[in-house]
Coordinates of C-alpha atoms in Angstrom, one line a residue:
M1114 CA 63.7 111.4 221.8
G1115 CA 61.6 114.2 220.3
E1116 CA 60.6 114.9 216.8
T1117 CA 62.8 116.9 214.6
T1118 CA 61.8 119.4 212.0
A1119 CA 64.0 120.0 209.0
T1120 CA 64.9 123.6 208.1
G1121 CA 66.7 125.0 205.2
P1122 CA 66.1 125.6 201.5
L1123 CA 64.5 122.2 200.8
A1124 CA 62.0 122.0 203.8
G1125 CA 58.6 121.7 202.3
R1126 CA 59.8 122.0 198.7
T1127 CA 59.0 119.3 196.0
V1128 CA 61.8 117.6 194.2
L1129 CA 61.4 115.4 191.2
V1130 CA 64.0 112.6 191.2
R1131 CA 64.6 110.8 187.9
A1132 CA 65.4 107.2 188.6
T1133 CA 65.8 104.2 186.5
F1134 CA 64.6 100.7 187.6
S1135 CA 66.0 98.7 184.7
S1136 CA 68.9 97.2 186.9
G1137 CA 67.0 97.2 190.2
I1138 CA 67.2 100.1 192.7
D1139 CA 70.3 102.1 192.3
P1140 CA 72.2 103.0 195.6
A1141 CA 72.5 106.6 194.2
L1142 CA 68.8 106.9 194.2
T1143 CA 68.3 105.6 197.8
E1144 CA 70.9 107.9 199.1
T1145 CA 69.5 110.9 197.3
V1146 CA 66.0 110.2 198.4
R1147 CA 67.1 109.8 202.0
R1148 CA 69.1 113.0 202.1
L1149 CA 66.2 114.9 200.5
A1150 CA 63.8 113.4 203.0
D1151 CA 66.1 114.4 205.9
A1152 CA 66.0 117.9 204.5
G1153 CA 62.3 118.1 204.7
A1154 CA 61.6 117.9 200.9
R1155 CA 58.7 116.3 199.4
I1156 CA 60.1 113.7 197.0
A1157 CA 58.5 112.6 193.7
V1158 CA 60.5 109.6 192.1
I1159 CA 59.8 109.6 188.4
A1160 CA 60.9 107.0 185.9
G1161 CA 60.1 105.4 182.5
H1162 CA 60.0 101.7 182.3
G1163 CA 59.6 99.4 179.4
D1164 CA 58.2 100.5 176.1
P1165 CA 54.4 100.9 176.5
V1166 CA 54.2 103.4 173.6
G1167 CA 52.1 105.9 175.4
E1168 CA 49.4 103.5 176.6
F1169 CA 48.8 102.0 180.1
N1170 CA 50.1 98.5 180.5
P1171 CA 49.6 97.1 184.0
A1172 CA 52.7 94.8 183.4
L1173 CA 54.9 98.0 183.1
S1174 CA 53.4 99.9 186.0
L1175 CA 55.9 101.3 188.6
R1176 CA 53.5 100.3 191.4
T1177 CA 55.6 97.0 191.6
F1178 CA 58.6 99.2 192.7
A1179 CA 57.0 101.0 195.4
E1180 CA 57.7 98.3 198.1
P1181 CA 61.2 97.6 197.1
L1182 CA 61.9 101.3 197.1
S1183 CA 60.4 101.7 200.4
H1184 CA 62.4 98.9 201.8
A1185 CA 65.6 100.3 200.2
V1186 CA 65.2 103.8 201.7
G1187 CA 63.8 102.6 205.0
R1188 CA 60.7 104.8 204.8
P1189 CA 57.1 104.5 203.4
V1190 CA 56.8 105.3 199.7
R1191 CA 53.4 106.3 198.5
F1192 CA 52.4 105.3 194.9
I1193 CA 50.7 107.8 192.8
A1194 CA 48.8 106.4 189.8
E1195 CA 49.5 109.4 187.6
S1196 CA 52.7 111.1 186.4
V1197 CA 51.3 114.5 185.2
G1198 CA 48.0 116.3 185.5
I1199 CA 45.5 116.9 188.3
G1200 CA 45.9 113.4 189.9
A1201 CA 49.7 113.8 190.1
E1202 CA 49.3 117.4 191.5
A1203 CA 46.7 116.3 194.2
G1204 CA 48.9 113.3 195.2
L1205 CA 52.0 115.3 195.5
A1206 CA 50.1 118.1 197.5
A1207 CA 49.1 115.5 200.1
L1208 CA 52.7 114.7 200.9
A1209 CA 54.0 116.1 204.0
P1210 CA 57.6 117.4 204.2
G1211 CA 59.9 114.4 204.2
E1212 CA 57.5 112.1 202.6
I1213 CA 58.2 110.1 199.4
A1214 CA 56.0 109.2 196.4
L1215 CA 56.6 107.0 193.4
M1216 CA 54.9 108.4 190.3
E1217 CA 53.3 106.1 187.6
N1218 CA 55.3 105.2 184.5
L1219 CA 56.1 108.4 182.6
R1220 CA 56.1 106.4 179.3
F1221 CA 52.4 105.7 179.8
N1222 CA 52.0 109.4 178.6
S1223 CA 52.4 109.7 174.8
D1224 CA 53.6 113.3 175.3
A1225 CA 56.9 112.0 176.8
R1226 CA 57.9 111.0 173.3
R1227 CA 56.0 113.2 170.9
A1228 CA 55.9 116.5 172.7
A1229 CA 58.9 116.5 175.0
R1230 CA 59.0 120.2 175.6
S1231 CA 55.3 120.3 176.5
F1232 CA 55.8 117.2 178.7
A1233 CA 58.7 118.8 180.5
L1234 CA 56.5 121.8 181.2
R1235 CA 53.8 119.6 182.6
L1236 CA 56.4 117.8 184.9
S1237 CA 57.9 121.2 185.9
A1238 CA 54.6 122.3 187.3
L1239 CA 54.7 119.5 189.9
A1240 CA 58.0 120.6 191.5
D1241 CA 60.7 123.1 192.7
Y1242 CA 63.7 121.1 191.8
F1243 CA 64.8 118.2 189.6
V1244 CA 67.7 115.9 189.9
V1245 CA 68.9 112.8 187.9
T1246 CA 70.1 109.9 189.8
G1247 CA 72.0 107.1 188.2
P1248 CA 73.2 106.9 184.6
L1249 CA 71.3 108.1 181.7
P1250 CA 70.8 105.9 178.7
P1251 CA 73.0 106.5 175.7
V1252 CA 70.1 108.3 174.2
P1253 CA 68.2 109.9 177.1
A1254 CA 64.5 110.8 176.9
S1255 CA 64.2 114.2 175.1
W1256 CA 62.2 115.7 177.9
I1257 CA 65.1 115.3 180.4
P1258 CA 67.2 118.2 179.1
D1259 CA 64.1 120.4 178.8
L1260 CA 63.2 119.6 182.4
Q1261 CA 66.8 120.2 183.5
A1262 CA 66.6 123.7 181.8
L1263 CA 63.3 124.5 183.6
L1264 CA 64.1 123.3 187.1
P1265 CA 67.2 123.8 189.2
E1266 CA 69.0 120.9 191.0
P1267 CA 68.3 120.9 194.6
P1268 CA 71.1 122.2 196.9
L1269 CA 72.6 119.0 198.4
T1270 CA 75.4 120.3 200.5
P1271 CA 76.0 118.8 203.9
N1272 CA 75.1 121.9 206.0
Q1273 CA 71.6 122.0 204.4
F1274 CA 70.8 118.8 205.9
E1275 CA 71.2 119.6 209.5
R1276 CA 68.0 119.1 211.6
E1277 CA 67.0 121.2 214.5
P1278 CA 64.7 120.1 217.4
S1279 CA 61.2 121.4 217.3

């Protein structure tokens, strides 16, 4: 069986996928990530975890979720130790179409709370699309609506996930 190449509006585009890991890995997350990968998107899974108050706390790193996420989606997941900025940009630029990255805990960045609009702008520079998977908390992070206003949702219709042989 030969390799396939995804074509369509998501091929080679970067999609930020907002996840929550407070109750494990949500099936909606795994299904969304698989569909995006099949469509040839570069996927950056983003999440906030715990309450680190804008400071790095190794106990709250999302690194521990990379392997379980990889197992759940059935594909390798690369961990990127930053969530915004040059390191995040470089990590995502290194992804090939269809590859998946898990970004570091968004809550390690103090701007996620105190400068939501600015934080959303920094996140939007990383991607072409943004999608929220799973439920939002009763009071969602204030950057989420800002990011939803800046980036469209990816087109997730079935005909856009057809793959053509190369």
